[in-house]
XYZ file of C-alpha atoms in Angstrom:
230
model
C 49.490 0.358 -22.391
C 45.992 0.798 -23.815
C 44.701 -1.951 -21.485
C 46.252 -0.194 -18.452
C 44.705 3.148 -19.409
C 41.348 1.442 -19.925
C 41.501 -0.133 -16.449
C 42.502 3.191 -14.882
C 39.580 4.887 -16.619
C 37.205 2.240 -15.246
C 38.372 2.593 -11.644
C 36.333 5.711 -10.768
C 33.251 4.119 -12.322
C 33.741 0.945 -10.286
C 34.269 2.928 -7.084
C 31.179 5.053 -7.762
C 29.140 1.978 -8.624
C 29.647 0.504 -5.175
C 29.922 3.615 -2.997
C 27.145 3.825 -0.428
C 26.425 5.630 2.808
C 29.162 5.156 5.385
C 28.929 2.010 7.465
C 27.044 2.636 10.743
C 25.601 5.881 9.407
C 21.984 6.848 10.108
C 19.720 8.793 7.750
C 16.183 10.087 8.048
C 13.804 10.505 5.123
C 10.429 12.291 4.986
C 8.429 10.858 2.072
C 5.066 11.183 0.329
C 3.439 9.335 -2.539
C 0.472 7.479 -3.898
C -1.037 4.008 -3.507
C -3.041 1.872 -5.914
C -5.212 -0.849 -4.407
C -5.329 -4.223 -6.170
C -8.379 -6.265 -5.018
C -7.891 -10.016 -4.705
C -10.063 -13.118 -4.521
C -13.809 -12.836 -4.899
C -13.658 -9.089 -4.185
C -12.207 -8.541 -7.694
C -15.717 -9.208 -9.039
C -17.161 -6.098 -7.405
C -14.162 -3.912 -6.428
C -11.967 -1.940 -8.833
C -8.507 -0.456 -8.116
C -8.371 3.079 -6.764
C -5.687 5.580 -5.793
C -4.877 6.857 -2.322
C -2.302 8.957 -0.461
C 0.631 7.839 1.637
C 3.127 9.850 3.649
C 5.452 9.496 6.591
C 9.049 9.230 7.691
C 11.767 6.581 7.360
C 14.991 5.955 9.262
C 17.775 3.878 7.706
C 20.868 2.336 9.319
C 23.782 1.292 7.075
C 25.082 -2.070 8.377
C 27.678 -2.710 5.649
C 28.474 -1.137 2.301
C 25.827 -3.361 0.727
C 23.234 -3.906 3.440
C 21.030 -1.608 5.464
C 17.840 -1.841 7.514
C 15.072 0.740 7.649
C 12.033 1.481 9.769
C 9.153 3.706 8.621
C 5.949 5.056 10.066
C 3.472 5.741 7.242
C -0.079 7.029 7.040
C -1.586 5.072 4.139
C -4.917 5.180 2.327
C -5.914 1.842 0.802
C -9.009 2.736 -1.222
C -11.124 0.860 -3.745
C -14.115 1.489 -6.012
C -17.358 -0.469 -5.823
C -18.621 -1.488 -9.268
C -20.959 -4.402 -8.618
C -22.185 -5.237 -12.131
C -22.372 -8.954 -11.306
C -24.623 -8.265 -8.310
C -22.469 -10.086 -5.744
C -22.384 -7.284 -3.175
C -25.842 -5.987 -4.157
C -27.437 -9.369 -3.378
C -26.106 -9.642 0.161
C -28.872 -10.287 2.652
C -29.983 -7.634 5.164
C -32.502 -9.100 7.621
C -33.576 -11.594 4.976
C -33.914 -8.963 2.211
C -31.442 -8.432 -0.620
C -29.388 -5.297 -0.018
C -30.247 -3.752 -3.404
C -34.003 -4.272 -2.808
C -33.761 -2.870 0.713
C -31.967 0.294 -0.472
C -34.238 0.835 -3.473
C -37.320 0.585 -1.257
C -35.909 2.853 1.434
C -34.677 5.580 -0.956
C -37.365 5.119 -3.668
C -34.735 4.394 -6.309
C -34.490 1.814 -9.098
C -30.785 0.995 -9.428
C -29.881 -2.453 -10.744
C -26.469 -2.707 -9.097
C -24.443 -0.706 -6.593
C -21.528 1.624 -7.190
C -19.503 3.622 -4.709
C -16.228 3.791 -2.834
C -14.458 2.181 0.079
C -11.949 4.355 1.936
C -9.638 2.577 4.355
C -6.700 4.156 6.162
C -3.880 2.638 8.207
C -0.771 3.474 10.139
C 1.737 1.081 8.574
C 5.179 0.335 10.019
C 7.349 -1.324 7.333
C 10.614 -2.868 8.572
C 12.841 -3.437 5.550
C 16.143 -5.112 4.655
C 17.810 -3.203 1.806
C 20.488 -4.605 -0.492
C 22.379 -2.123 -2.697
C 22.993 -3.850 -6.010
C 25.024 -0.887 -7.265
C 25.366 2.786 -6.461
C 22.093 4.294 -5.256
C 19.968 1.355 -6.435
C 18.545 -1.007 -3.811
C 16.221 -3.986 -3.746
C 14.250 -4.476 -0.533
C 11.949 -6.808 1.313
C 10.504 -6.812 4.807
C 7.494 -7.157 7.060
C 4.828 -4.555 7.718
C 2.416 -4.469 10.658
C -0.516 -2.120 10.132
C -3.177 -0.601 12.383
C -6.503 0.380 10.850
C -7.711 3.920 11.571
C -11.006 3.776 9.679
C -12.899 1.844 7.039
C -15.647 3.925 5.457
C -17.958 3.238 2.527
C -20.049 5.407 0.240
C -22.855 4.051 -1.965
C -24.346 5.957 -4.915
C -28.089 5.644 -5.453
C -29.332 7.969 -8.215
C -27.851 11.033 -6.568
C -28.199 9.776 -2.993
C -24.827 9.236 -1.327
C -25.089 6.781 1.556
C -22.158 6.858 3.973
C -21.349 3.694 5.906
C -18.947 2.518 8.546
C -17.926 -0.681 6.775
C -16.929 -2.504 9.955
C -20.308 -1.811 11.574
C -22.052 -2.711 8.312
C -20.250 -6.062 8.084
C -20.983 -6.898 11.722
C -24.678 -6.001 11.541
C -25.527 -7.491 8.126
C -23.070 -10.396 7.743
C -22.172 -11.123 11.380
C -18.543 -10.716 10.298
C -15.955 -9.345 12.727
C -13.340 -6.895 11.386
C -9.595 -7.442 11.664
C -8.147 -4.022 12.450
C -4.581 -5.318 12.788
C -2.948 -6.132 9.453
C 0.314 -7.796 8.473
C 1.909 -7.582 5.026
C 5.076 -8.487 3.132
C 6.371 -5.404 1.261
C 9.010 -5.736 -1.461
C 10.348 -3.406 -4.133
C 13.206 -1.204 -5.321
C 14.501 2.318 -4.715
C 16.828 4.732 -6.457
C 18.637 7.746 -4.990
C 19.622 10.872 -6.937
C 21.221 13.783 -5.067
C 19.555 12.639 -1.810
C 16.109 12.371 -3.452
C 14.751 8.826 -3.188
C 12.166 7.267 -5.509
C 10.752 4.091 -3.975
C 8.362 1.577 -5.579
C 6.819 -1.287 -3.609
C 4.144 -3.928 -3.686
C 2.493 -4.758 -0.367
C 1.256 -8.341 -0.102
C -1.361 -8.340 2.646
C -1.747 -11.592 4.580
C -4.737 -11.023 6.864
C -8.400 -10.805 5.893
C -10.254 -7.570 6.550
C -13.301 -9.448 7.906
C -14.099 -12.974 9.033
C -15.349 -15.205 6.232
C -14.412 -12.841 3.369
C -11.350 -13.171 1.167
C -10.663 -9.409 1.128
C -7.051 -8.486 1.854
C -5.007 -5.310 1.629
C -2.801 -5.672 -1.418
C -1.581 -2.516 -3.093
C 1.270 -0.895 -4.977
C 2.841 2.356 -3.852
C 5.301 4.894 -5.210
C 6.914 7.503 -2.966
C 9.473 10.263 -3.273
C 11.541 11.370 -0.310
C 14.580 13.406 0.672
C 17.352 11.842 2.763
C 19.047 13.732 5.606
C 22.175 12.436 7.311
C 22.216 12.420 11.118
């Protein structure tokens, strides 16, 4: 008798654990959050992580009780900080002159290495497969094309702030062409509570930002959204 009562008591928990949106249902989710860039390759020697903003809208279609697919359109900032203590970026050549020497001469400064920021923004379109492990908790993976809107830089030279278009800078000083179309593999988890969704992902960028440089867009992001049923 005790075993029967125990099983009966567990039934609502089991049902709740695997209840999801109705099959063939469609939801829409506005969402905002933050990104944290994670430089890779040689760029880690002169770029530090930095935060950015992300926001957009997601649509999800429930295929089965366990599986769904989603499509988002997100405005995403993928920023980084320049902290070139090893002199890698500072020693790039500009018309045969080291960049740091050129800037010091032009602005009458005496900095030993460069600091600043790089601000890059994209429209990203993640297409995700979502698997609901238990109620409201999903693991997800997908593919994410991205379209660069801008790539700006700012150098600090003893109070002088020098603003750059990084794509033009790379073309003129390094003869390196930019890649404004990006492709990434996003993966992560999400949890829903009373229609609020907290989503954490890592975006593994595959394409280089410029020819000949091992700089790729790899960043973590956390968003919060609210799900509406259609």
